[in-house]
Amino acid sequence: MPNASERFRTSLRLAWRQITHHWSYPLAHLIVLAVFFIALRTAEDISAKAILETIPGDIGIALASLAGILIAGASASRSPGAKFSELEQSFPGGSEVILGRSLASFLASILFLIEPLLFAALNGPWDSFLSGLPIYLAEGCLTVALPVALVWLLAHRSGLPTWSYPLLGMVWLGFFGLGYLTPFYSNPAFGLLNFMRHGSSYYSEMWGRLLLDETPRWADLFYVGLGVAALVLLWLVQTANRLHRVPAAAPLLLAASLVLSGFSAVQYSGITSDWLTNHTPWVQTIDPATHVPRQHVAEPYPFGEPPAVEVDVRNYDLTLDFSNEAPKFHATLELGNDQDRALQEFVLLLNGRLALTESSLPCEKQGIWLRCSAPEAFAPDGTLRLELSYEGTIHEAGMIPSRDWQLKDFILPNGLRLSPQAAWYPIPYSPSLEDQGVRNDIFLLRKPALVTLEVIQSASHPYRLASNLPHVDANRFESQGATWIFLIGSPNLVEEQMGDIRLVTARNDLEAVRGAAERYRDIYETYRTIFPAVNTHTALVMALGEELGLPEETHTPPTLEQPVIISSRYVLWSMGAWDQSLSSKYYLGDAVLAEFWLLNRATQLGDEAWSYPSMLWQVNNSPVWYATSSFLWEYYESGGDALDLAERINVRIADQAGGPGESPFSQIVNGLLQVYQQGGQAGLVHAINQLSLMSEETYNTLYAENPEALRQWIVEAGDEAL
Amino acid sequence: MNIEIYNLSKSYKTTRALQEVSFQIPGGVFGLLGPNGAGKTTLMRILATLLLPSAGKVRVGDWDVTRQPNEVRRHLGYLPQEFGFFGNLTAFEMLDYIAAMKGVPRNQRKTAIESALVSVGLEDRARQNIRTYSGGMKQRLGIAQALLGDPSLLIVDEPTAGLDPEERIRFRGIMGQLGSQHTVLLSTHIVADIEASCDRVAVLQRGRVVFNGTPAGLAAIAQGRVWDVELDQAEWTALQSRYHLISSRPQNGHVHLRLVGTENPLGRGTPRSPGVEDGYVALISNDNQFVEVEHA
Ligand SMILES: Nc1ncnc2c1ncn2[C@@H]1O[C@H](COP(=O)(O)OP(=O)(O)OP(=O)(O)O)[C@@H](O)[C@H]1O
Ligand SMILES: [Mg+2]
């Protein structure tokens, strides 16, 4: 075999030279370089690893595989095209010449990964680049190897006509596009057909790519199988042609690699379709009559008739123990009975993957449903203590629009994300809310509960934690009143105090979201003077990658201690110091005001302030809220200058649909302007306080049809302050 | 090296290119003659392991071309009728690559390439890109590559096509040299090449062997049937269908002809002793009536 290896090396060397010494090769590198440094420069704000893991990295791999197709086609056609193959077929040897040349095509193609790598490396930081490098190289090589091997298989006998190259390129890129077509991306199994690397989740600087379970591994193995199969087929065909016999190992290898590929594809689509059918705790249906989306518990109630009443939780004492292999949870709940009759049993929701190990009351759990019996009649206004131990992991997927399915809630060795939608703590089931068609908030508590949350970290993988509840120490959170619990943890998590804002984000995002956080701080400081009754000192701003599974997404309810604003890093990047657009008002101003609005109501109305769906109306649909938010935004922008404010308000009114008429909007903002002009800030504080306490019912009965009266009412409220 | 061909047949989709061809090549320079489409290239490609026969057996030395193609290739120098090189390489680089393919050890390659280049007279152009070569130079380079690796069997398909007279003579010299130790199978349309270099010759026609013997034996087919004669145009037109024309030369209103035919033309012909070309023409023109051939 020494001659065979010599032939392999010589063919490789010559083919390499013929590819790389051709003028088109350096030119192609220049073009790819230009694509990155001119066309993709907007990707600059993200870390090196994020560049490699997201669209720029994908484009790099696509371009390399496209180059691979062209190079392999040209290289394979060279000998037949020059009629040299008639000569070289008379030389001794089996498949080694073709394999050497294919390897040269492959090597010359993967050099096109240098440009994306360079682009990422220059973007930094260095450690992020190094940690992204191995996976990128491995997946890049896998993706490039397959088309190179396929084109060689196609072209090694008689070469390719020139017109076929664009066709091949289009077919290849078409596979990539396929993943983005609606019928395909809605079925996650088609993520596998996205030849430009499987699955496209958002990249999170906190946790990396949140691809589903083992899908990356199965997708990679799918490609390994196909690539090896193509290579073995090339070997087999060439050996059969040259030596008129089939190498004994080849059919076995071919079968094995195809089996591997098929098996991986089945596993991949198994996982993804499993998500579609089995693991969605909530489903949303649209009521055909009213077009109102409604959220339901996906699994039917397994214990007979679903309950008609609910309990509420007054107190949660939660412990998450990650010191063992399987996460263990311990929950002590103090339940209250708000109903006017005694309860024999009550129903809670707890994630279907969690298994109950102990309970202080007789309980049974099936799927997400947890039914417990009260030992003796659970009297109205009574309380009941329930201790639960459960274990298992959390693993929930969600679909991000125009992307694939990705992990939403999870406990991984290198971090966790537990949104309330995952029901990782026992949530009282509320039949009334299901009926009312509340959207994302089926898991919100009706009344704030006292919560303590303690995390016992694994000794081998400790990481930082953050929650919507205030920190007590690194692993402990407490709130006097919270209606939901969100917990995240990651080694990349950073917290920064910026005046009255506590910013929680990923280390690599910190720089980019600071500008937006500073604006939150300014807005927060201004709005706080309008709501002196709200006793908070710090607002929590979480700048994260995605907001799946959170209540009302942009307007997450506060805890009693602090406003909680959770916003997307993608949005915040563009909301730095300069953005003047209306989206600034929406994402920054409204987000802060919603928190103050709810806290102001809570301080004065108590538990009633949290009740759904009126809370939703208050900070989303209420014309009073909407007009006040516009007024306050202009108040903040004008810095309190009455003349400037008046001018801005007039512009705002003119911008409103329907013009300056007598709409509630113009009546409210004009009323507030009048109050400010006459009574200054003190008047404004009084009037806005009154407005925020107005109920939906009051508004609808007294003012919806008579906005002029509302204006009158506002002006009077302002006068009271004097 | 001895080559044995038994009942060899090859059919393409619609054509039967070889039909039950059998003969032996004991060694030396063996010529293959035949009109266009007779199956010479087909036969040579089978011997050179490029093509699988439809039926029959071919042994090259101790090896079966179908079952041990690589053994055959190891001892083979092949010059196809139609071929090409990588134009962007120099002759030296191209030969270096081919030498490596043929398993010439690295330390012997340079000498082997240089001597092959010298034997085809290309040593001065060895460092130029093949793209700049003329057709004849490419043909000579093709001969040079066939010589690499010291093959004991040389199969050359119309090697002298496109060569100038000087090169053709040089080529005959190479063949003569090689024929003393190696087996050379040579196909050509140029009968003079056969006369100059071949020990034995076979004639293929429509896929069948119609002659197998020495060049002298081929010439002898036309014994007593070669005539020199002077005719005028009208006479020639009348006789044309019964004779085969070897050559004609106009001479003061008449034509001076060399003809092959059984009868003395108009009784005015002078009998001539036949050459290989006469024998070949006599053989081919007899079509199917002449199948009994001399077997060695
Ligand atoms: N690849 C092919 N497919 C179909 N028919 C073919 C093929 N190659 C050759 N033939 C046919 O087989 C017959 C023999 O062809 P071959 O090339 O062997 O003749 P040849 O004796 O070499 O002719 P020439 O003197 O013109 O080179 C011809 O009829 C030809 O048309
Ligand atoms: Mg031929």
PDB file of C-alpha atoms in Angstrom, chain A residues 44-166:
ATOM      1  CA  GLU A  44     -20.913  44.127  15.922  1.00  0.00           C
ATOM      2  CA  ASP A  45     -22.733  44.486  19.197  1.00  0.00           C
ATOM      3  CA  ILE A  46     -22.716  40.817  20.006  1.00  0.00           C
ATOM      4  CA  SER A  47     -19.976  38.617  21.376  1.00  0.00           C
ATOM      5  CA  ALA A  48     -17.680  36.511  19.218  1.00  0.00           C
ATOM      6  CA  LYS A  49     -19.442  33.329  20.206  1.00  0.00           C
ATOM      7  CA  ALA A  50     -22.808  34.874  19.456  1.00  0.00           C
ATOM      8  CA  ILE A  51     -21.550  35.847  16.010  1.00  0.00           C
ATOM      9  CA  LEU A  52     -20.529  32.275  15.339  1.00  0.00           C
ATOM     10  CA  GLU A  53     -23.734  30.835  16.751  1.00  0.00           C
ATOM     11  CA  THR A  54     -26.170  33.114  14.940  1.00  0.00           C
ATOM     12  CA  ILE A  55     -26.855  34.374  11.445  1.00  0.00           C
ATOM     13  CA  PRO A  56     -23.339  35.652  10.628  1.00  0.00           C
ATOM     14  CA  GLY A  57     -21.905  32.272  11.561  1.00  0.00           C
ATOM     15  CA  ASP A  58     -24.609  30.489   9.589  1.00  0.00           C
ATOM     16  CA  ILE A  59     -23.886  32.652   6.565  1.00  0.00           C
ATOM     17  CA  GLY A  60     -20.206  31.784   6.931  1.00  0.00           C
ATOM     18  CA  ILE A  61     -21.008  28.087   6.810  1.00  0.00           C
ATOM     19  CA  ALA A  62     -23.419  28.555   3.915  1.00  0.00           C
ATOM     20  CA  LEU A  63     -20.801  30.425   1.914  1.00  0.00           C
ATOM     21  CA  ALA A  64     -18.180  27.796   2.690  1.00  0.00           C
ATOM     22  CA  SER A  65     -20.474  25.002   1.564  1.00  0.00           C
ATOM     23  CA  LEU A  66     -21.389  26.948  -1.546  1.00  0.00           C
ATOM     24  CA  ALA A  67     -17.684  27.362  -2.253  1.00  0.00           C
ATOM     25  CA  GLY A  68     -17.361  23.634  -1.563  1.00  0.00           C
ATOM     26  CA  ILE A  69     -19.922  22.842  -4.252  1.00  0.00           C
ATOM     27  CA  LEU A  70     -18.159  24.974  -6.841  1.00  0.00           C
ATOM     28  CA  ILE A  71     -14.699  23.778  -5.907  1.00  0.00           C
ATOM     29  CA  ALA A  72     -15.699  20.126  -5.831  1.00  0.00           C
ATOM     30  CA  GLY A  73     -17.520  20.457  -9.149  1.00  0.00           C
ATOM     31  CA  ALA A  74     -14.555  22.150 -10.830  1.00  0.00           C
ATOM     32  CA  SER A  75     -12.035  19.808  -9.308  1.00  0.00           C
ATOM     33  CA  ALA A  76     -13.985  16.676 -10.167  1.00  0.00           C
ATOM     34  CA  SER A  77     -14.560  17.883 -13.726  1.00  0.00           C
ATOM     35  CA  ARG A  78     -10.942  18.745 -14.314  1.00  0.00           C
ATOM     36  CA  SER A  79      -9.670  15.324 -15.354  1.00  0.00           C
ATOM     37  CA  PRO A  80     -12.638  14.303 -17.545  1.00  0.00           C
ATOM     38  CA  GLY A  81     -12.748  17.824 -18.993  1.00  0.00           C
ATOM     39  CA  ALA A  82      -9.091  17.713 -20.001  1.00  0.00           C
ATOM     40  CA  LYS A  83      -9.522  14.127 -21.310  1.00  0.00           C
ATOM     41  CA  PHE A  84      -6.813  13.178 -18.871  1.00  0.00           C
ATOM     42  CA  SER A  85      -9.083  10.567 -17.346  1.00  0.00           C
ATOM     43  CA  GLU A  86      -8.654   8.369 -20.443  1.00  0.00           C
ATOM     44  CA  LEU A  87      -4.985   8.297 -19.585  1.00  0.00           C
ATOM     45  CA  GLU A  88      -5.145   8.072 -15.861  1.00  0.00           C
ATOM     46  CA  GLN A  89      -7.552   5.182 -15.827  1.00  0.00           C
ATOM     47  CA  SER A  90      -4.716   3.063 -17.114  1.00  0.00           C
ATOM     48  CA  PHE A  91      -2.604   3.865 -14.077  1.00  0.00           C
ATOM     49  CA  PRO A  92      -2.665   1.418 -11.215  1.00  0.00           C
ATOM     50  CA  GLY A  93      -4.709   2.151  -8.109  1.00  0.00           C
ATOM     51  CA  GLY A  94      -8.212   2.052  -6.691  1.00  0.00           C
ATOM     52  CA  SER A  95     -10.109   4.959  -5.226  1.00  0.00           C
ATOM     53  CA  GLU A  96      -7.187   6.760  -3.584  1.00  0.00           C
ATOM     54  CA  VAL A  97      -6.761   9.346  -6.329  1.00  0.00           C
ATOM     55  CA  ILE A  98     -10.400  10.424  -6.216  1.00  0.00           C
ATOM     56  CA  LEU A  99     -10.373  10.448  -2.428  1.00  0.00           C
ATOM     57  CA  GLY A 100      -7.226  12.564  -2.360  1.00  0.00           C
ATOM     58  CA  ARG A 101      -8.761  15.055  -4.737  1.00  0.00           C
ATOM     59  CA  SER A 102     -12.021  15.160  -2.761  1.00  0.00           C
ATOM     60  CA  LEU A 103     -10.041  15.863   0.368  1.00  0.00           C
ATOM     61  CA  ALA A 104      -8.314  18.738  -1.403  1.00  0.00           C
ATOM     62  CA  SER A 105     -11.738  20.185  -2.327  1.00  0.00           C
ATOM     63  CA  PHE A 106     -12.870  19.816   1.249  1.00  0.00           C
ATOM     64  CA  LEU A 107      -9.769  21.467   2.691  1.00  0.00           C
ATOM     65  CA  ALA A 108      -9.908  24.343   0.242  1.00  0.00           C
ATOM     66  CA  SER A 109     -13.601  24.842   1.109  1.00  0.00           C
ATOM     67  CA  ILE A 110     -13.303  24.862   4.854  1.00  0.00           C
ATOM     68  CA  LEU A 111     -10.702  27.594   4.560  1.00  0.00           C
ATOM     69  CA  PHE A 112     -13.719  29.775   3.852  1.00  0.00           C
ATOM     70  CA  LEU A 113     -14.555  29.433   7.528  1.00  0.00           C
ATOM     71  CA  ILE A 114     -11.570  31.669   8.205  1.00  0.00           C
ATOM     72  CA  GLU A 115     -13.478  34.831   7.312  1.00  0.00           C
ATOM     73  CA  PRO A 116     -16.326  34.324   9.786  1.00  0.00           C
ATOM     74  CA  LEU A 117     -13.790  33.248  12.384  1.00  0.00           C
ATOM     75  CA  LEU A 118     -11.706  36.333  11.741  1.00  0.00           C
ATOM     76  CA  PHE A 119     -14.796  38.499  11.913  1.00  0.00           C
ATOM     77  CA  ALA A 120     -15.751  36.935  15.235  1.00  0.00           C
ATOM     78  CA  ALA A 121     -12.225  37.066  16.658  1.00  0.00           C
ATOM     79  CA  LEU A 122     -11.854  40.753  15.868  1.00  0.00           C
ATOM     80  CA  ASN A 123     -15.162  41.372  17.549  1.00  0.00           C
ATOM     81  CA  GLY A 124     -14.025  39.650  20.746  1.00  0.00           C
ATOM     82  CA  PRO A 125     -13.909  39.021  23.558  1.00  0.00           C
ATOM     83  CA  TRP A 126     -11.179  36.460  23.217  1.00  0.00           C
ATOM     84  CA  ASP A 127     -12.526  33.890  25.665  1.00  0.00           C
ATOM     85  CA  SER A 128     -15.913  34.030  23.992  1.00  0.00           C
ATOM     86  CA  PHE A 129     -14.228  33.396  20.651  1.00  0.00           C
ATOM     87  CA  LEU A 130     -12.265  30.447  21.992  1.00  0.00           C
ATOM     88  CA  SER A 131     -15.313  28.880  23.563  1.00  0.00           C
ATOM     89  CA  GLY A 132     -17.275  29.205  20.329  1.00  0.00           C
ATOM     90  CA  LEU A 133     -14.477  27.972  18.094  1.00  0.00           C
ATOM     91  CA  PRO A 134     -14.591  24.155  18.500  1.00  0.00           C
ATOM     92  CA  ILE A 135     -18.312  23.742  17.873  1.00  0.00           C
ATOM     93  CA  TYR A 136     -18.239  26.158  14.988  1.00  0.00           C
ATOM     94  CA  LEU A 137     -15.349  24.376  13.340  1.00  0.00           C
ATOM     95  CA  ALA A 138     -16.855  20.955  13.932  1.00  0.00           C
ATOM     96  CA  GLU A 139     -20.298  21.866  12.615  1.00  0.00           C
ATOM     97  CA  GLY A 140     -18.810  23.869   9.779  1.00  0.00           C
ATOM     98  CA  CYS A 141     -16.697  20.928   8.671  1.00  0.00           C
ATOM     99  CA  LEU A 142     -19.643  18.554   8.893  1.00  0.00           C
ATOM    100  CA  THR A 143     -21.845  20.830   6.859  1.00  0.00           C
ATOM    101  CA  VAL A 144     -19.222  21.474   4.193  1.00  0.00           C
ATOM    102  CA  ALA A 145     -18.152  17.829   3.935  1.00  0.00           C
ATOM    103  CA  LEU A 146     -21.552  16.601   2.809  1.00  0.00           C
ATOM    104  CA  PRO A 147     -22.023  18.737  -0.331  1.00  0.00           C
ATOM    105  CA  VAL A 148     -18.378  18.253  -1.282  1.00  0.00           C
ATOM    106  CA  ALA A 149     -18.739  14.475  -1.073  1.00  0.00           C
ATOM    107  CA  LEU A 150     -22.071  14.557  -2.924  1.00  0.00           C
ATOM    108  CA  VAL A 151     -20.743  16.671  -5.760  1.00  0.00           C
ATOM    109  CA  TRP A 152     -17.721  14.423  -6.119  1.00  0.00           C
ATOM    110  CA  LEU A 153     -20.023  11.444  -6.256  1.00  0.00           C
ATOM    111  CA  LEU A 154     -22.016  13.142  -8.977  1.00  0.00           C
ATOM    112  CA  ALA A 155     -19.131  14.437 -11.050  1.00  0.00           C
ATOM    113  CA  HIS A 156     -16.180  12.100 -10.709  1.00  0.00           C
ATOM    114  CA  ARG A 157     -16.996   9.972 -13.754  1.00  0.00           C
ATOM    115  CA  SER A 158     -17.651  12.455 -16.474  1.00  0.00           C
ATOM    116  CA  GLY A 159     -17.501  15.892 -14.866  1.00  0.00           C
ATOM    117  CA  LEU A 160     -20.184  18.529 -14.680  1.00  0.00           C
ATOM    118  CA  PRO A 161     -21.359  20.914 -17.379  1.00  0.00           C
ATOM    119  CA  THR A 162     -20.876  24.551 -16.452  1.00  0.00           C
ATOM    120  CA  TRP A 163     -24.581  25.337 -16.413  1.00  0.00           C
ATOM    121  CA  SER A 164     -25.141  22.861 -13.616  1.00  0.00           C
ATOM    122  CA  TYR A 165     -23.170  24.819 -11.018  1.00  0.00           C
ATOM    123  CA  PRO A 166     -25.683  27.598 -10.374  1.00  0.00           C
TER     124      PRO A 166
END
